Coordinates of C-alpha atoms in Angstrom, one line a residue:
X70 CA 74.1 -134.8 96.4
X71 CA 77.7 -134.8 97.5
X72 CA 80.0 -134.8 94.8
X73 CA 83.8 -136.2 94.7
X74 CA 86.3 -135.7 91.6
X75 CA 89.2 -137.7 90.9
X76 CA 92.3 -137.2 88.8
X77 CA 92.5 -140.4 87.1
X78 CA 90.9 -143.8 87.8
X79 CA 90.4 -145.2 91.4
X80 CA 88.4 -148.0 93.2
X81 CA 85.1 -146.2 91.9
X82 CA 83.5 -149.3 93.8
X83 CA 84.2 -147.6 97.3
X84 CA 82.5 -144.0 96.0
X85 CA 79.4 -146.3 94.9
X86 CA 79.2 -148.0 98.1
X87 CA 79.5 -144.5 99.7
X88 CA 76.4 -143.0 97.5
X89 CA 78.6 -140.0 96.2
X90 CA 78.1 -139.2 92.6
X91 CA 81.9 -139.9 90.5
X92 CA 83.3 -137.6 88.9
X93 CA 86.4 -138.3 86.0
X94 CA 87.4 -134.6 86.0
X95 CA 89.5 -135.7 82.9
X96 CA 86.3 -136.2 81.3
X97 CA 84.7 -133.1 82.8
X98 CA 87.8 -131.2 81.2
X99 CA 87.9 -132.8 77.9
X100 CA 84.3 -132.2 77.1
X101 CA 83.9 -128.8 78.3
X102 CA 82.0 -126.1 75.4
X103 CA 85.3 -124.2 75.6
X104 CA 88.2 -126.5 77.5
X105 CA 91.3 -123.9 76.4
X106 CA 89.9 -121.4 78.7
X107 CA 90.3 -124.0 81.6
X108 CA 93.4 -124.0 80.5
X109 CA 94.3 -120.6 80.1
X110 CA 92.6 -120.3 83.4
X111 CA 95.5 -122.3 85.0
X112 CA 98.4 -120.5 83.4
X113 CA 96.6 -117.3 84.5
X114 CA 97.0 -119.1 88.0
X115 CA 100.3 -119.6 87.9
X116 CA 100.8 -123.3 86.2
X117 CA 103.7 -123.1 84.0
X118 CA 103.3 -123.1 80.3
X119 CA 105.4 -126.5 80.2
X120 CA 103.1 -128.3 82.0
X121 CA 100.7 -131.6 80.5
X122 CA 97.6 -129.4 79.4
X123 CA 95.5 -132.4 81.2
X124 CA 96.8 -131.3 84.8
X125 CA 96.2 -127.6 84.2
X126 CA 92.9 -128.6 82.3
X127 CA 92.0 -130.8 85.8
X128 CA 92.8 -127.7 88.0
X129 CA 90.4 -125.6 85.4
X130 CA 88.0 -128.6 85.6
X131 CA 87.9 -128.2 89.5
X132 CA 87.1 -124.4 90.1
X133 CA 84.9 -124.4 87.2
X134 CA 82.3 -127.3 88.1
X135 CA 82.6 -126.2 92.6
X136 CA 84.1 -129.5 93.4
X137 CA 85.1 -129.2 97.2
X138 CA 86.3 -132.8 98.0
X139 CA 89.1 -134.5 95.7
X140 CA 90.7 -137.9 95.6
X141 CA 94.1 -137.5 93.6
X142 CA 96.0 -140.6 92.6
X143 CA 100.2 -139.4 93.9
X144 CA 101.5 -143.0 92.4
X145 CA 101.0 -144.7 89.0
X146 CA 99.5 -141.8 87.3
X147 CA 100.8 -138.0 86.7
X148 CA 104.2 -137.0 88.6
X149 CA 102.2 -133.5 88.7
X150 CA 99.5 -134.8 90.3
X151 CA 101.5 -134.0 94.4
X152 CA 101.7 -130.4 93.0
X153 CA 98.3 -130.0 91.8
X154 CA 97.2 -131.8 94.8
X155 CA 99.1 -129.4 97.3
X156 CA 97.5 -126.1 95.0
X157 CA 93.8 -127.3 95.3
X158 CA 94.4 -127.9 99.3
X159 CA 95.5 -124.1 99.3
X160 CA 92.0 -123.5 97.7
X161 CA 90.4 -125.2 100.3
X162 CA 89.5 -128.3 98.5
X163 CA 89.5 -131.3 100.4
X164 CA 92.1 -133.7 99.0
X165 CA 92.4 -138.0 99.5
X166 CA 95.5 -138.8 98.2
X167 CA 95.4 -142.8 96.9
X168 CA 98.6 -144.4 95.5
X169 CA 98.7 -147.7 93.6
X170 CA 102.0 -149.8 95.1
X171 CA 104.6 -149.3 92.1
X172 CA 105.5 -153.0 92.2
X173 CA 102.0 -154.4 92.2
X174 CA 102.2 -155.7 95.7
X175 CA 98.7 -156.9 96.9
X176 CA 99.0 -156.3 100.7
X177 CA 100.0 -152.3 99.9
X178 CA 97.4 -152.1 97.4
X179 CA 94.7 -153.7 99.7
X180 CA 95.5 -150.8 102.2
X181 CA 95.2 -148.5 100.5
X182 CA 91.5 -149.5 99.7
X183 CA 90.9 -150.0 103.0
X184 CA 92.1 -146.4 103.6
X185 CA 89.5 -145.1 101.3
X186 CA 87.1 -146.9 102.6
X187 CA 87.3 -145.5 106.0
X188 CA 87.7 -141.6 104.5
X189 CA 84.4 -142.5 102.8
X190 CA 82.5 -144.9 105.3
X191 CA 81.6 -148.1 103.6
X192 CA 82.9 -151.4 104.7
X193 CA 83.9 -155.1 102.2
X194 CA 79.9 -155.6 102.0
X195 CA 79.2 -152.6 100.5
X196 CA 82.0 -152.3 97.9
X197 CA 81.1 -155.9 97.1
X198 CA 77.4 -154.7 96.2
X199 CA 79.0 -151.9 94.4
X200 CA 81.5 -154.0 92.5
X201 CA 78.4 -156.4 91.4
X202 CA 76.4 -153.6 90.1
X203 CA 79.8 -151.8 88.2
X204 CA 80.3 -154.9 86.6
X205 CA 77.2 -155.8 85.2
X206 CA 77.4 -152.4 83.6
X207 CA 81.0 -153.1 82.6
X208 CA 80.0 -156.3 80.8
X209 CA 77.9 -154.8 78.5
X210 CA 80.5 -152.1 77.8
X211 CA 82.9 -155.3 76.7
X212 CA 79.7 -156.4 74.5
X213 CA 80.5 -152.9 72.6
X214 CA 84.8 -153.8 72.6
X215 CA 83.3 -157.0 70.8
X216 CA 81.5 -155.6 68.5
X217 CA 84.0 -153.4 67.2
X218 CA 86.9 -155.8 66.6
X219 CA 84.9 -159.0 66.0
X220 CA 81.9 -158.2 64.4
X221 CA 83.0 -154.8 63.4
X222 CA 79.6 -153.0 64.0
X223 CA 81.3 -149.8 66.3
X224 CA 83.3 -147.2 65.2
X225 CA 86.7 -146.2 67.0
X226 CA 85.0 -143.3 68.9
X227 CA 82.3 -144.7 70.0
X228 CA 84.3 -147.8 70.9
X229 CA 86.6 -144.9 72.5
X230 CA 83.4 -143.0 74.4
X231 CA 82.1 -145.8 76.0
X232 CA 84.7 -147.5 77.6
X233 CA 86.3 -143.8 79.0
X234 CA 83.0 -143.4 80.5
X235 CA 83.4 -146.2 82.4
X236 CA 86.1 -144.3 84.5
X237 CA 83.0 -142.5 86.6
X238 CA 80.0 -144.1 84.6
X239 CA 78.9 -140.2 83.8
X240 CA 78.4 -139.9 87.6
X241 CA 75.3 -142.1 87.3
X242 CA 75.0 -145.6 86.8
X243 CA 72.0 -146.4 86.0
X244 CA 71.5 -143.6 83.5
X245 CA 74.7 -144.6 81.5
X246 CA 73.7 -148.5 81.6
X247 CA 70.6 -147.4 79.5
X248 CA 72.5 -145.2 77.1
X249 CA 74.6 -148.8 77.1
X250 CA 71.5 -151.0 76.7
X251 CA 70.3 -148.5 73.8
X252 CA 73.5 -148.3 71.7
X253 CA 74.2 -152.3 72.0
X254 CA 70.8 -152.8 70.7
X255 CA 71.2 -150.3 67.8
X256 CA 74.7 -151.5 67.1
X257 CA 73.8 -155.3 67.0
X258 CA 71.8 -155.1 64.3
X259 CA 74.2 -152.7 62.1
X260 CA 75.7 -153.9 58.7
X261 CA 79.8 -154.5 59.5
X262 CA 81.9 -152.3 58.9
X263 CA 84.7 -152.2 56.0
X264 CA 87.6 -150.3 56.7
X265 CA 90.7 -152.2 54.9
X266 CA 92.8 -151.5 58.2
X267 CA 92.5 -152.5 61.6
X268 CA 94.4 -150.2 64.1
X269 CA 95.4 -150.1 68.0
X270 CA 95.6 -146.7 69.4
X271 CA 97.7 -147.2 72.6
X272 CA 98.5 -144.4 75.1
X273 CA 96.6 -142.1 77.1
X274 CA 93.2 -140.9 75.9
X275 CA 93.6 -138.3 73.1
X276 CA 93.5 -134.7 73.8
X277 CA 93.0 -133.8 70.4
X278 CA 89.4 -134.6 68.3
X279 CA 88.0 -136.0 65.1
X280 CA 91.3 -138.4 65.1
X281 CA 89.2 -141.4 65.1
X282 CA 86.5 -139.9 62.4
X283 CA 89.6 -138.7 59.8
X284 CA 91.0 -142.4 60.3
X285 CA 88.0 -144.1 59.1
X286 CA 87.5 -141.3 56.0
X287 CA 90.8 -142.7 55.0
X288 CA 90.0 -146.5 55.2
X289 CA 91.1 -147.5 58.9
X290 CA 89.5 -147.5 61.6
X291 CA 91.1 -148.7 65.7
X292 CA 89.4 -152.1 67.4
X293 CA 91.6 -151.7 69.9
X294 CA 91.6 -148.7 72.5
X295 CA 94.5 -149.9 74.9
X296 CA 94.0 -147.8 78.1
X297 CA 90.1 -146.8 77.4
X298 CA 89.8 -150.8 77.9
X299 CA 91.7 -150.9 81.1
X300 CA 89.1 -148.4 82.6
X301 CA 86.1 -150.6 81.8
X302 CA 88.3 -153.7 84.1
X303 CA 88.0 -156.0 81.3
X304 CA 89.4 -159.2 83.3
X305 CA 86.6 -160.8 85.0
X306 CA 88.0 -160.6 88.7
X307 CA 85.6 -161.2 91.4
X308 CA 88.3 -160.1 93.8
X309 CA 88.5 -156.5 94.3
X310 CA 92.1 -155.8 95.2
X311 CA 93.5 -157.9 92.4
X312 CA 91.3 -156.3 90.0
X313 CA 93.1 -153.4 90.3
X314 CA 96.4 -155.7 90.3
X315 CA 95.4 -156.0 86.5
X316 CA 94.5 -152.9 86.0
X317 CA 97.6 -151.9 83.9
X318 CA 97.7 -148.0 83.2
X319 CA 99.5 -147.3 86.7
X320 CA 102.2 -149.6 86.7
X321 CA 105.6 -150.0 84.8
X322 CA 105.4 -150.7 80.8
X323 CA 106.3 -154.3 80.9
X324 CA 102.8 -155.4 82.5
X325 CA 101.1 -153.1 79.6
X326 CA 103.0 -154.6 77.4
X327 CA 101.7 -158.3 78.2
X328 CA 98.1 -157.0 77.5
X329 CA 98.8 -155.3 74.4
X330 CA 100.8 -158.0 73.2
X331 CA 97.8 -160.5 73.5
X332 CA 95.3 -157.9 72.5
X333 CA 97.0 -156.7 69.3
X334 CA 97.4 -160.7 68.2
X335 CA 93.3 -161.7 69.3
X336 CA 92.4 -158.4 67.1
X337 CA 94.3 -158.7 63.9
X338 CA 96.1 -155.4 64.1
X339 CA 97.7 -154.3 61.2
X340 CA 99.7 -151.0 62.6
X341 CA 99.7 -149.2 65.8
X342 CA 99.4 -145.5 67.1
X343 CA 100.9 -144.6 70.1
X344 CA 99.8 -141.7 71.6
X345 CA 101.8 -139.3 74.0
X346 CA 101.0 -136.4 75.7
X347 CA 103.3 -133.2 75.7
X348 CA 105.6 -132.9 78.5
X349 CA 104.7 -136.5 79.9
X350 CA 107.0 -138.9 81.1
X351 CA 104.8 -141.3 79.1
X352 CA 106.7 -140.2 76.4
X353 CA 109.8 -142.3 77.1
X354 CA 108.1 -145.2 77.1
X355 CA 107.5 -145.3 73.5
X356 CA 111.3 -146.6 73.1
X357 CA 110.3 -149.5 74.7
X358 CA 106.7 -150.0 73.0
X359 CA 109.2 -149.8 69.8
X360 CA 111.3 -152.7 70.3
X361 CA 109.0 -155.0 71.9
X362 CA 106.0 -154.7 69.3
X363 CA 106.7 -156.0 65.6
X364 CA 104.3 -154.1 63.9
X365 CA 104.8 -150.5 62.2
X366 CA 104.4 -148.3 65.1
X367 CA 103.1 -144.7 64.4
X368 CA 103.8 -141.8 67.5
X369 CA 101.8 -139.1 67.9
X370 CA 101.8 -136.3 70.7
X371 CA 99.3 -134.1 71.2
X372 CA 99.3 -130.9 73.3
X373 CA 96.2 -128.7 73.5
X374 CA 92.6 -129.8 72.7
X375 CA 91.2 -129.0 69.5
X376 CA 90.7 -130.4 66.0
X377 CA 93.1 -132.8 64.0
X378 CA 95.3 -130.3 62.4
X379 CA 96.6 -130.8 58.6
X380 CA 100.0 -131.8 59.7
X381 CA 98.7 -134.7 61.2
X382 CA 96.3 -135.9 58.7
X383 CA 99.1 -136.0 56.2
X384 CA 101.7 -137.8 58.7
X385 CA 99.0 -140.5 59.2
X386 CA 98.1 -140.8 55.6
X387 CA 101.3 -141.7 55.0
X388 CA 101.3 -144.0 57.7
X389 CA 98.3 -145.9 56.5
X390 CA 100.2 -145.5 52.7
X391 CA 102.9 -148.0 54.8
X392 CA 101.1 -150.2 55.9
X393 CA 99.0 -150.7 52.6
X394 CA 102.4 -151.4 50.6
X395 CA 103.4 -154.4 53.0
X396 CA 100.1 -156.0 52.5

């Protein structure tokens, strides 16, 4: 079955309509058996040793799993992605570049759906049938969000894991809307939870593991997984285009910024963790995360994949230590 990666999320309504089989090659990277040697892979290559370990981990990700046809996102994502783009082209890989319009702009944006449409095929009817069946599937994934910050019945990383799946639904639908159905009905009837802090984890996806476990050994545990929720569309939209209007994560920090704000409030957050990548522009936006959100704000970069280190188990002890002594 023909296969198509992407480098972060896209309309995955028009590969749906198409019949392709998705694939999140961030997710293909991150749970790899042994992701550093996609990494090391890429540096072999050529990719400098300063560059985000998710791009080189992407490339890795694409030679590794034979992907031959790529869609890669050149505006609201990764400034790396044009480079990576024009290296996987070289190596024969069919690339789609799609750019979300950096003011928001619906007309822009609507082209550019339109132009994917025609690369793959599929006209407004069958994106429409495709948008009906992603979000019934989505739905339930928002059941799961609820029951980790109001009933507080799902841990942070499964919170986490099922609304990052919803980037490329595991490349099949139907298969992950039963592994859906089966958690929410295992969940649903759980005892709540009792963590004596509630936490938003904003930022990209971690790259490092067992951040969410440690947090709960020490008595907190996130109900809120900022951009995790922006993959699973969360905004009840019929309309495709402006959908993806909402959709946050590629535009500027202000219109993040009104989501979190609301979120944090609805979900009685008592401190945040802002996650940055290394060598991501990202980075600089955490002055402005800073001033705009009152709550202690805790910022921590990661690099490579791998386990929570010791460094960082103390730094957020102390952190939770904080945020005890205010209460």
């Amino acid at each position: 079955m023909r296969r198509v990666g992407f480098t972060t999320t896209i309309p995955l309504e028009v590969l749906i309509a198409a019949g392709v089989v998705p694939i999140d090659l961030n997710n293909v990277f991150i749970t790899h058996h042994d992701n550093a040697s996609l990494i090391e892979d890429a540096e072999l290559t050529g990719f400098p040793r300063n560059v985000c370990a998710w791009i080189k981990g992407i490339y890795g990700a694409v030679v590794q799993s034979g992907v031959t046809e790529l869609i890669a996102v050149t505006e609201g994502d990764c400034s790396y992605t044009k480079a990576l783009m024009e290296v996987l082209s070289l190596n024969g890989v069919h690339v789609y570049p799609f750019a979300y319009p950096a003011g928001r702009e619906a007309v822009p944006l609507k082209k550019e759906i339109e132009k994917l449409m025609g690369q793959f095929g599929v006209d407004w009817d069958h994106v429409g049938e495709a948008k009906k069946r992603l979000d019934r599937i989505r739905a339930k994934v928002h059941e799961i969000d609820r029951l980790s910050w109001q009933e507080d019945k799902v841990t942070g990383e499964e919170n986490h894991y099922f609304q990052v799946c919803t980037s490329d639904m595991n490349g099949d639908p139907d298969a992950f809307e039963a592994e859906v159905d089966a958690f929410i009905a295992a969940a649903a009837v759980r005892a709540p939870r009792h963590e004596r802090l509630r936490l938003a984890f904003l930022g990209v996806p971690p790259i490092i593991s067992g951040l969410y476990g440690f947090l709960e050994e020490v008595g907190a545990r996130v109900v809120f997984n900022e951009t995790q929720r922006q993959f699973s569309m969360p905004f009840g939209i019929e309309d495709l285009v402006e959908q993806y209007r909402a959709y946050s994560y590629p535009y500027d920090i202000f219109h993040r910024l009104a989501d979190i704000s609301r979120e944090i409030e609805k979900r009685r957050i008592d401190g945040v963790i802002h996650y940055v990548q290394s060598f991501c522009f990202r980075q600089i936006e955490d002055m402005v995360l800073r001033k705009s959100i009152k709550l202690p704000i805790m910022t921590l970069e990661g690099d490579k994949p791998g386990a929570i280190d010791a460094r960082t188990k103390i730094r957020v002890e102390g952190f939770l230590e904080l945020l005890e002594d205010r209460d």
